[in-house]
Coordinates of C-alpha atoms in Angstrom, one line a residue:
Chain A
M13 CA 0.0 0.0 0.0
K14 CA 1.1 3.5 -0.8
S15 CA 1.2 6.2 1.9
V16 CA 1.6 9.9 2.3
S17 CA 5.0 10.8 3.8
I18 CA 5.8 13.4 6.4
A19 CA 8.9 15.1 5.2
E20 CA 11.1 17.3 7.3
I21 CA 12.3 20.5 5.7
I22 CA 16.0 20.8 5.7
K23 CA 16.2 24.3 4.0
N24 CA 13.9 26.7 2.2
E25 CA 15.5 29.7 0.6
N26 CA 14.3 32.5 -1.5
I27 CA 16.6 32.3 -4.6
S28 CA 14.9 34.8 -7.0
E29 CA 11.8 36.9 -7.1
N30 CA 9.0 34.6 -5.9
I31 CA 11.1 31.5 -6.4
Y32 CA 12.0 29.2 -3.5
D33 CA 14.5 26.4 -3.2
M34 CA 13.3 23.8 -0.8
L35 CA 15.1 20.7 0.3
I36 CA 13.2 18.0 2.2
S37 CA 14.1 14.7 3.8
V38 CA 12.0 12.0 2.4
P39 CA 14.1 8.8 1.8
E40 CA 11.2 6.7 0.5
I41 CA 10.6 9.1 -2.4
A42 CA 14.2 9.8 -3.0
K43 CA 14.8 6.1 -3.4
E44 CA 12.3 5.8 -6.3
A45 CA 12.2 9.1 -8.0
K46 CA 13.3 9.8 -11.5
A47 CA 14.0 13.0 -13.4
G48 CA 10.8 14.6 -14.6
Q49 CA 8.5 13.3 -12.0
F50 CA 6.6 15.4 -9.5
I51 CA 5.3 15.2 -5.9
N52 CA 2.1 16.3 -4.4
V53 CA 2.6 18.7 -1.5
Y54 CA -0.3 19.2 0.9
T55 CA -1.0 22.5 2.5
G56 CA -2.6 21.1 5.6
K57 CA -5.2 23.9 5.5
G58 CA -8.8 23.2 4.8
E59 CA -9.3 26.3 2.8
C60 CA -6.5 25.2 0.4
L61 CA -7.9 21.8 -0.1
L62 CA -6.0 20.4 -3.0
P63 CA -2.4 19.2 -3.0
R64 CA 0.0 21.2 -5.1
P65 CA 1.9 19.3 -7.8
I66 CA 5.6 20.4 -7.7
S67 CA 8.3 19.2 -10.0
I68 CA 11.4 17.4 -8.6
C69 CA 14.5 19.5 -9.2
G70 CA 17.0 17.2 -7.4
I71 CA 17.1 13.7 -6.0
D72 CA 19.8 12.5 -3.6
E73 CA 19.1 8.9 -2.9
K74 CA 22.1 8.5 -0.5
K75 CA 21.0 11.4 1.7
G76 CA 17.3 10.6 1.2
T77 CA 16.4 14.1 0.1
I78 CA 14.3 15.7 -2.6
R79 CA 14.8 19.3 -3.8
M80 CA 12.0 21.4 -5.2
V81 CA 12.4 24.8 -6.8
F82 CA 9.0 26.4 -6.9
Q83 CA 7.4 29.7 -7.7
V84 CA 4.8 31.4 -5.5
V85 CA 1.7 31.6 -7.7
G86 CA -1.1 31.4 -5.2
K87 CA -2.1 30.7 -1.6
G88 CA -0.7 27.2 -1.4
T89 CA 2.7 28.0 -2.7
E90 CA 2.7 31.1 -0.5
L91 CA 2.2 28.8 2.5
F92 CA 5.1 26.7 1.4
S93 CA 7.3 29.7 1.0
A94 CA 6.9 30.5 4.7
L95 CA 8.0 27.0 5.9
K96 CA 11.3 26.9 7.8
A97 CA 14.0 24.3 8.4
G98 CA 12.7 21.8 10.9
D99 CA 9.0 22.2 9.9
T100 CA 7.3 19.2 8.3
V101 CA 5.1 18.9 5.3
K102 CA 3.0 16.1 3.9
V103 CA 4.0 14.9 0.5
L104 CA 3.0 12.1 -1.9
G105 CA 5.2 10.7 -4.6
P106 CA 7.0 10.3 -6.8
L107 CA 4.1 10.8 -9.3
G108 CA 3.8 10.7 -13.0
N109 CA 6.3 9.4 -15.5
G110 CA 9.7 11.1 -15.8
Y111 CA 11.8 11.6 -18.9
D112 CA 13.0 8.6 -20.9
I113 CA 16.8 8.8 -20.9
S114 CA 18.3 7.5 -24.1
E115 CA 21.8 6.1 -23.6
E116 CA 22.6 6.3 -27.3
C117 CA 22.0 10.1 -27.7
T118 CA 25.2 12.1 -27.7
N119 CA 23.9 15.6 -28.4
N120 CA 21.2 16.4 -25.8
V121 CA 19.4 19.7 -26.0
L122 CA 17.5 20.8 -22.9
I123 CA 15.1 23.7 -23.1
G124 CA 13.5 25.2 -20.0
G125 CA 11.3 28.2 -19.6
G126 CA 10.5 30.0 -16.3
I127 CA 9.6 27.6 -13.6
G128 CA 9.9 24.8 -16.1
V129 CA 13.7 24.9 -15.7
P130 CA 14.1 23.0 -12.3
P131 CA 13.2 19.4 -13.5
L132 CA 15.8 19.7 -16.2
L133 CA 18.5 20.0 -13.6
E134 CA 18.1 16.4 -12.3
L135 CA 17.7 15.3 -15.9
A136 CA 21.0 17.0 -16.8
K137 CA 22.7 15.1 -14.0
R138 CA 21.6 11.8 -15.4
L139 CA 22.2 12.4 -19.1
K140 CA 25.4 11.0 -20.7
G141 CA 26.9 12.8 -23.7
K142 CA 26.9 16.5 -24.5
K143 CA 24.4 18.7 -22.8
Q144 CA 23.3 22.0 -24.3
V145 CA 21.0 23.8 -21.9
F146 CA 18.8 26.7 -23.0
I147 CA 17.2 28.6 -20.1
G148 CA 14.5 31.2 -20.8
A149 CA 13.1 33.6 -18.3
R150 CA 11.1 36.8 -18.2
T151 CA 13.9 38.6 -16.4
N152 CA 15.8 36.4 -13.9
P153 CA 17.1 33.0 -15.3
I154 CA 17.5 30.4 -12.6
L155 CA 19.9 27.6 -11.8
V156 CA 22.4 28.7 -14.5
K157 CA 25.5 28.1 -12.4
E158 CA 24.3 24.7 -11.4
F159 CA 23.9 23.6 -15.0
K160 CA 27.3 24.9 -15.8
A161 CA 28.8 23.0 -12.8
L162 CA 27.5 19.8 -14.5
G163 CA 29.6 20.6 -17.5
A164 CA 26.7 21.7 -19.7
D165 CA 26.9 24.4 -22.3
V166 CA 24.4 26.9 -21.0
Y167 CA 22.6 29.6 -23.1
V168 CA 20.4 32.2 -21.5
A169 CA 17.5 34.1 -22.9
T170 CA 15.5 36.8 -21.2
D171 CA 12.4 38.6 -22.5
D172 CA 13.7 42.0 -21.5
G173 CA 17.3 41.3 -22.5
S174 CA 18.5 41.9 -18.9
E175 CA 20.6 38.8 -19.2
G176 CA 21.9 36.9 -22.2
F177 CA 19.9 36.8 -25.5
K178 CA 16.9 39.1 -25.7
G179 CA 14.0 37.0 -26.7
N180 CA 12.7 33.5 -25.9
A181 CA 14.6 30.3 -25.4
V182 CA 13.5 28.7 -28.6
E183 CA 14.5 31.7 -30.7
L184 CA 17.9 31.4 -29.1
V185 CA 18.0 27.6 -29.9
R186 CA 17.3 28.5 -33.5
K187 CA 20.1 31.1 -33.5
I188 CA 22.7 28.8 -32.0
N189 CA 21.4 25.9 -34.1
P190 CA 23.1 23.2 -32.0
D191 CA 23.9 19.6 -33.1
V192 CA 21.1 17.6 -31.7
D193 CA 19.8 14.0 -31.4
A194 CA 17.6 14.3 -28.3
I195 CA 15.4 17.2 -27.1
Y196 CA 14.0 17.5 -23.6
S197 CA 11.8 20.4 -22.5
C198 CA 9.7 21.9 -19.7
G199 CA 8.0 25.2 -19.6
P200 CA 4.9 27.1 -20.6
K201 CA 2.7 25.6 -23.3
I202 CA 3.4 28.3 -25.9
M203 CA 7.2 27.6 -25.5
L204 CA 6.7 23.8 -25.7
K205 CA 4.8 24.3 -29.0
A206 CA 7.7 26.2 -30.4
V207 CA 10.0 23.4 -29.2
A208 CA 7.7 20.9 -31.0
D209 CA 8.0 22.9 -34.2
W210 CA 11.8 23.0 -34.0
A211 CA 11.9 19.3 -33.1
E212 CA 9.8 18.4 -36.1
E213 CA 12.2 20.3 -38.4
K214 CA 15.0 18.3 -37.0
G215 CA 13.1 15.1 -37.3
I216 CA 13.2 14.4 -33.6
K217 CA 10.4 13.6 -31.1
A218 CA 11.1 16.0 -28.3
Q219 CA 10.1 14.9 -24.7
V220 CA 8.0 17.8 -23.4
S221 CA 6.7 18.0 -19.8
M222 CA 3.2 19.5 -19.7
E223 CA 1.4 21.3 -17.0
E224 CA -2.3 21.4 -16.2
R225 CA -4.5 22.2 -13.1
M226 CA -4.8 19.1 -11.1
A227 CA -6.9 17.8 -8.2
C228 CA -5.8 14.3 -7.1
G229 CA -2.5 13.9 -8.9
I230 CA -2.9 10.1 -9.2
G231 CA -5.2 9.7 -12.1
A232 CA -8.6 9.4 -10.4
C233 CA -10.2 12.7 -11.0
V234 CA -9.4 13.2 -14.7
G235 CA -9.0 16.9 -14.1
C236 CA -5.6 17.5 -15.8
A237 CA -6.5 16.5 -19.4
V238 CA -4.3 17.1 -22.4
K239 CA -5.1 16.2 -26.0
I240 CA -2.8 13.5 -27.3
K241 CA -2.9 11.8 -30.6
K242 CA -0.8 8.7 -30.5
E243 CA 1.0 7.6 -33.6
G244 CA -1.2 5.2 -35.5
E245 CA -4.4 6.4 -33.9
S246 CA -7.0 8.2 -36.0
D247 CA -8.3 10.6 -33.3
W248 CA -7.0 12.4 -30.2
S249 CA -8.0 11.5 -26.7
N250 CA -7.8 13.4 -23.5
L251 CA -4.9 11.9 -21.4
K252 CA -4.0 12.7 -17.9
V253 CA -1.0 14.9 -17.3
C254 CA -0.5 13.4 -13.8
K255 CA -0.7 9.7 -14.7
D256 CA 0.0 9.4 -18.5
G257 CA 2.5 12.3 -18.4
P258 CA 3.7 14.8 -17.4
V259 CA 6.2 14.0 -20.2
F260 CA 4.7 13.5 -23.6
L261 CA 6.2 13.2 -27.1
S262 CA 6.0 16.6 -28.9
N263 CA 4.6 15.0 -32.1
E264 CA 1.7 13.4 -30.2
V265 CA 0.5 16.6 -28.4
V266 CA -2.4 18.3 -30.2
W267 CA -1.2 21.9 -29.9
N268 CA -3.7 24.0 -31.9
E269 CA -6.3 25.0 -29.3
Chain B
M13 CA -16.0 -3.8 17.1
S14 CA -18.2 -6.9 17.7
N15 CA -21.0 -5.0 19.5
I16 CA -21.6 -2.4 16.9
N17 CA -23.4 -3.0 13.6
T18 CA -22.4 -0.6 10.8
S19 CA -24.2 -2.5 8.1
I20 CA -27.0 -1.0 6.1
N21 CA -29.4 -2.2 3.5
I22 CA -30.2 -0.3 0.3
C23 CA -33.1 -1.8 -1.6
G24 CA -32.0 -5.4 -0.6
V25 CA -28.3 -4.8 -1.2
E26 CA -26.5 -5.3 2.1
M27 CA -23.4 -3.0 2.6
K28 CA -21.0 -3.8 5.5
N29 CA -20.9 -0.1 6.3
P30 CA -22.7 3.0 4.9
V31 CA -19.6 4.4 3.2
T32 CA -19.2 4.6 -0.5
T33 CA -17.5 7.0 -2.9
A34 CA -19.0 9.9 -4.8
S35 CA -19.0 9.2 -8.5
G36 CA -16.2 10.9 -10.4
T37 CA -13.9 11.3 -7.5
F38 CA -12.7 7.7 -7.2
G39 CA -12.4 6.4 -10.8
S40 CA -13.2 2.7 -10.6
G41 CA -11.2 2.3 -7.4
R42 CA -7.8 1.4 -9.0
E43 CA -6.0 4.6 -8.1
Y44 CA -7.1 4.9 -4.5
G45 CA -7.0 1.1 -4.1
E46 CA -3.3 1.7 -3.8
F47 CA -3.8 3.7 -0.6
V48 CA -6.8 2.1 1.0
D49 CA -8.2 -1.5 1.3
L50 CA -11.2 -1.5 -0.9
N51 CA -12.6 -4.4 1.1
R52 CA -13.3 -2.0 3.9
L53 CA -15.7 0.1 1.9
G54 CA -19.4 -0.5 1.9
A55 CA -19.5 0.1 -1.8
V56 CA -17.5 1.7 -4.6
T57 CA -19.5 4.1 -6.8
V58 CA -17.7 4.4 -10.0
K59 CA -17.1 7.4 -12.3
G60 CA -20.0 8.0 -14.7
V61 CA -20.2 5.4 -17.5
A62 CA -21.9 6.2 -20.9
A63 CA -22.9 3.9 -23.6
H64 CA -20.0 5.0 -25.7
P65 CA -16.7 6.8 -24.9
W66 CA -16.9 10.5 -24.0
K67 CA -14.0 12.8 -24.4
G68 CA -14.9 15.4 -21.8
N69 CA -14.3 19.1 -21.7
N70 CA -11.3 21.2 -22.5
S71 CA -8.7 22.1 -19.8
P72 CA -8.5 23.8 -17.4
R73 CA -11.1 21.6 -15.7
I74 CA -10.1 22.2 -12.1
A75 CA -10.2 25.4 -10.0
E76 CA -9.7 25.5 -6.2
T77 CA -12.0 27.6 -4.1
Y78 CA -12.1 28.5 -0.4
G79 CA -12.7 25.2 1.3
G80 CA -13.7 23.5 -2.0
M81 CA -13.2 23.2 -5.7
L82 CA -14.8 23.5 -9.1
N83 CA -14.6 20.9 -11.8
S84 CA -15.7 20.8 -15.3
V85 CA -14.4 17.4 -16.4
G86 CA -17.6 16.7 -18.4
L87 CA -17.9 13.0 -17.7
Q88 CA -14.9 11.9 -19.7
N89 CA -15.2 8.1 -19.7
P90 CA -14.1 5.2 -21.9
G91 CA -17.6 3.8 -22.3
A92 CA -19.7 0.8 -21.1
D93 CA -17.8 -1.9 -23.1
Y94 CA -14.5 -0.9 -21.7
F95 CA -16.0 -0.6 -18.2
M96 CA -17.5 -4.1 -18.3
E97 CA -14.3 -5.7 -19.6
N98 CA -11.9 -4.0 -17.3
D99 CA -13.4 -2.4 -14.2
I100 CA -16.1 -4.8 -13.1
P101 CA -13.6 -7.7 -13.0
F102 CA -11.2 -5.5 -11.1
L103 CA -13.8 -4.4 -8.5
R104 CA -15.1 -7.9 -8.1
Q105 CA -11.8 -9.0 -6.6
F106 CA -12.9 -7.1 -3.5
D107 CA -15.6 -7.6 -0.9
T108 CA -17.4 -4.4 -1.6
K109 CA -20.6 -3.6 -3.5
I110 CA -20.4 -2.0 -7.0
I111 CA -22.6 1.0 -7.7
V112 CA -22.5 2.1 -11.4
N113 CA -23.2 5.7 -12.2
I114 CA -24.6 6.0 -15.7
C115 CA -24.9 9.1 -17.9
G116 CA -26.2 10.1 -21.2
H117 CA -27.0 13.1 -23.5
S118 CA -30.6 11.9 -24.2
I119 CA -33.2 9.5 -22.8
E120 CA -32.1 7.1 -25.6
E121 CA -28.5 7.2 -24.5
Y122 CA -29.4 6.7 -20.8
C123 CA -31.5 3.7 -21.8
E124 CA -28.8 2.3 -24.1
V125 CA -26.2 2.3 -21.3
A126 CA -28.7 0.8 -18.8
E127 CA -29.5 -1.9 -21.3
K128 CA -25.8 -2.6 -22.0
L129 CA -25.2 -3.0 -18.3
S130 CA -28.4 -4.8 -17.4
D131 CA -26.9 -8.2 -17.1
A132 CA -23.5 -7.0 -15.8
D133 CA -22.2 -8.2 -12.5
I134 CA -23.0 -5.1 -10.5
D135 CA -25.1 -4.3 -7.4
L136 CA -26.8 -1.0 -8.0
F137 CA -27.3 1.6 -10.7
E138 CA -27.0 5.3 -10.0
L139 CA -28.6 7.5 -12.6
N140 CA -26.8 10.8 -13.2
I141 CA -29.3 13.4 -14.2
S142 CA -27.5 16.1 -12.4
C143 CA -24.1 16.7 -13.9
P144 CA -23.7 20.5 -14.5
N145 CA -20.8 20.0 -17.0
V146 CA -22.5 18.6 -20.1
S147 CA -24.6 20.7 -22.4
E148 CA -27.2 18.1 -23.2
G149 CA -28.5 15.5 -20.7
G150 CA -27.1 15.7 -17.2
I151 CA -28.5 18.6 -15.3
A152 CA -31.0 19.4 -18.1
F153 CA -32.9 16.3 -17.1
G154 CA -32.5 16.8 -13.4
T155 CA -34.0 20.2 -12.8
Q156 CA -37.5 19.7 -14.1
P157 CA -39.9 17.3 -12.3
V158 CA -41.6 16.2 -15.5
M159 CA -38.4 15.3 -17.2
V160 CA -37.0 13.6 -14.1
E161 CA -40.0 11.4 -13.9
K162 CA -39.9 10.6 -17.6
V163 CA -36.2 9.7 -17.7
V164 CA -36.3 7.6 -14.6
S165 CA -39.3 5.7 -15.7
E166 CA -37.7 5.0 -19.1
V167 CA -34.4 3.9 -17.7
K168 CA -36.2 1.8 -15.1
K169 CA -37.4 -0.5 -18.0
Y170 CA -33.8 -1.6 -18.6
T171 CA -32.3 -1.8 -15.2
K172 CA -32.5 -5.2 -13.5
R173 CA -30.8 -3.9 -10.4
P174 CA -32.1 -1.3 -8.0
L175 CA -31.9 2.2 -9.3
I176 CA -30.6 5.1 -7.3
V177 CA -31.3 8.5 -8.8
K178 CA -28.7 11.2 -8.2
L179 CA -30.2 14.6 -7.7
S180 CA -28.9 18.1 -8.5
P181 CA -29.0 20.8 -5.8
N182 CA -29.4 23.5 -8.5
V183 CA -33.1 23.6 -8.1
T184 CA -35.6 25.8 -6.2
D185 CA -37.3 22.9 -4.4
I186 CA -35.3 19.7 -4.0
T187 CA -38.3 17.8 -2.6
E188 CA -40.3 18.3 -5.7
I189 CA -37.5 16.7 -7.8
A190 CA -37.2 13.9 -5.2
R191 CA -40.9 13.1 -5.4
A192 CA -40.7 13.1 -9.2
A193 CA -37.8 10.6 -9.2
V194 CA -39.7 8.3 -6.8
S195 CA -42.9 8.4 -8.8
G196 CA -40.8 7.6 -11.9
G197 CA -39.6 4.5 -10.1
A198 CA -36.4 5.4 -8.2
D199 CA -35.6 2.8 -5.6
A200 CA -33.3 5.2 -3.8
L201 CA -31.9 8.7 -4.1
S202 CA -28.4 10.1 -3.8
L203 CA -27.7 13.8 -3.2
I204 CA -26.2 16.2 -3.7
N205 CA -24.4 16.5 -7.0
T206 CA -22.2 19.6 -7.3
L207 CA -23.5 23.1 -7.1
M208 CA -23.0 25.3 -10.2
G209 CA -20.2 27.7 -9.6
M210 CA -17.6 30.0 -11.3
R211 CA -14.2 31.5 -10.7
I212 CA -12.7 34.4 -12.6
D213 CA -8.9 35.0 -12.9
I214 CA -8.9 38.8 -12.4
H215 CA -5.3 39.1 -13.7
R216 CA -6.1 37.4 -17.0
R217 CA -9.7 38.7 -17.0
K218 CA -11.0 35.2 -17.9
P219 CA -12.9 32.4 -16.2
V220 CA -10.4 29.9 -14.6
L221 CA -12.3 27.0 -16.2
A222 CA -12.2 26.5 -20.0
N223 CA -15.9 25.6 -19.6
K224 CA -16.4 28.9 -17.7
I225 CA -18.9 27.3 -15.3
G226 CA -18.3 24.1 -13.2
G227 CA -19.5 22.0 -10.3
F228 CA -18.7 23.2 -6.8
S229 CA -17.9 20.6 -4.2
G230 CA -15.9 20.0 -1.0
P231 CA -16.3 20.9 2.7
A232 CA -17.7 24.3 1.9
V233 CA -20.9 22.8 0.4
K234 CA -21.7 20.5 3.3
P235 CA -24.4 22.6 5.0
V236 CA -26.3 22.8 1.8
A237 CA -26.1 19.1 1.3
V238 CA -27.2 18.3 4.9
R239 CA -30.2 20.6 4.6
M240 CA -31.2 19.0 1.3
V241 CA -30.8 15.4 2.6
Y242 CA -32.9 16.4 5.6
Q243 CA -35.7 17.9 3.5
V244 CA -35.7 15.0 1.1
S245 CA -35.8 12.4 3.8
K246 CA -38.9 14.0 5.2
A247 CA -40.5 14.1 1.7
V248 CA -40.0 10.6 0.4
D249 CA -39.8 7.1 1.8
V250 CA -36.8 5.6 -0.2
P251 CA -33.3 5.2 1.2
I252 CA -30.9 8.2 0.7
I253 CA -27.2 8.2 0.1
G254 CA -26.0 11.5 1.4
M255 CA -22.9 13.4 0.1
G256 CA -21.5 16.8 -0.2
G257 CA -18.3 17.8 1.7
I258 CA -18.0 14.6 3.9
S259 CA -14.4 14.5 5.1
N260 CA -14.6 12.5 8.3
G261 CA -16.8 10.4 10.5
D262 CA -18.5 13.3 12.2
D263 CA -19.6 14.7 8.9
A264 CA -21.0 11.3 7.9
I265 CA -23.0 11.1 11.2
E266 CA -24.5 14.5 10.4
F267 CA -25.9 13.2 7.2
I268 CA -27.2 10.0 8.8
M269 CA -28.9 12.1 11.5
A270 CA -30.4 14.2 8.7
G271 CA -31.9 11.0 7.2
A272 CA -29.2 9.4 5.0
T273 CA -28.8 5.6 5.0
G274 CA -25.6 5.6 3.1
V275 CA -22.9 8.3 2.8
A276 CA -20.4 9.0 0.0
V277 CA -16.9 10.5 0.2
G278 CA -16.0 12.7 -2.8
T279 CA -13.7 15.7 -3.0
A280 CA -12.1 14.7 0.4
N281 CA -10.3 11.9 -1.4
F282 CA -8.2 14.5 -3.3
A283 CA -7.2 16.3 -0.2
N284 CA -6.6 13.0 1.7
P285 CA -6.2 9.7 -0.1
F286 CA -7.2 7.9 3.1
A287 CA -10.5 9.8 3.6
T288 CA -12.8 6.9 2.9
I289 CA -11.3 4.7 5.5
E290 CA -11.1 7.6 8.0
V291 CA -14.8 8.1 7.5
V292 CA -15.5 4.4 8.1
E293 CA -13.3 4.5 11.3
G294 CA -14.8 7.8 12.4
I295 CA -18.4 6.4 12.2
E296 CA -17.3 3.4 14.3
N297 CA -15.6 5.6 16.9
Y298 CA -18.7 7.7 17.2
M299 CA -20.9 4.7 17.7
R300 CA -18.6 3.3 20.4
K301 CA -18.4 6.7 22.1
Y302 CA -22.2 7.0 22.4
G303 CA -23.0 3.3 22.8
I304 CA -24.8 3.1 19.5
K305 CA -25.3 -0.6 18.4
D306 CA -26.9 0.0 15.1
L307 CA -27.0 3.1 12.8
S308 CA -30.8 2.9 12.7
E309 CA -30.8 4.3 16.2
I310 CA -29.6 7.7 14.9
R311 CA -30.8 7.7 11.3
G312 CA -33.2 10.6 10.6
I313 CA -33.5 11.5 14.3
I314 CA -33.8 15.2 13.5
D315 CA -37.4 16.2 13.5

């Protein structure tokens, strides 16, 4: 039987505007988790009923810790931002399917936008071969140094040009035109669609991590639907981001909505 | 344990305890079956099943509200054939009753799914004439007494198991709808389905839900649900399965005192995957604390 874990917070730091870096001790999740999965974090407050799905940014199996880098976007994440080392939080996971790591690929391109960047960090740790990481942000790109420390080539794009290339991450990808045989991405849907277009030109099925409003996080409520048309199927169907995803193949997502 | 009797009887179907699940919050039991022992539930009420697969509404389908949530899933389901092949055999592995919620866009579709399932190995039907998230059928049938009576009496021709009719709270007088369902042939009633609600994202100046309007559920709706169960229990003589914001045993006892025979746990599952079992245990604790041997001692005790 599965259970909900009580995790102790080891640290919780404000690393950028509205962005927090939380490390929790939860060995049972750290033991199983893969890059690209997420966990449900419970607020413990009746008025904020639903768990918040938060992507896993780092997994340390030996220390039994999970790292989450999250953005304050509402009341639930605001509550999490106020938690301190020593506090506990209820979590459930790991949930969803992570990225599929292909051992044969030698030229990996990782494209992250906004708060979609964190799950790519654990992925970058696990990828063999060359890693070219494109980080997009409105103004403050996150985790840049950490990707560099992993030996990745890091390219930064900001909407306002305050750092790196002025524009979005996919425009920067097109400008750099990197050698590529595997594409991994996470970020806003509009960015993922641009990634899908670029991937199609390159003849590659990108792995894109989708986001949708969720209730249960485990596939029961069917709240987090995304339109997917599997290869060989004549029509799309609504799949669940939480259970069937969050990672889907870019050529199977029905983008035009 | 031995000196309390939590069992109930709904139209000849014996349940070991009054606790079931609210349709649409528990799938067919597979997902939450990884957290709770389904053998401990009185029944599992499955997510709405239609004659043919339904795709459901566009996303976003979920919006949280203070003490509750909105959904506009729109009864996405893989259809009756898939359900019979996959979900009934799964649920039959457990010692729990199976309540099948059925939905349609028209009287013909309701009858078609009832006919398809008429010989299936299930215990009870629950007729969903109260979903606020489909444009045809659903709530359109559940808010007018004449239509309620008509759809119930038509579907009743095809159901070989007792028929529970699930009522919408989005009406002026719930007792009028309850009476219409019973005169159409309802063997039992379940209530409440979700209340129609809306949330607007003031930064984007748009509704949060793609469907604009959705069904409101969760702890915040409980007083409305208790009131309606109370009113309906005074108006008709069939068993009632009460639901709407039940999160623990005390909530369930409130519904039973209001007149419910069974109780269903819905949105609470999302907030706490163990909610169903905690409700079962909470009812037992209440009974022990007050020396209640059988739930009939407190059922409908409010005048």
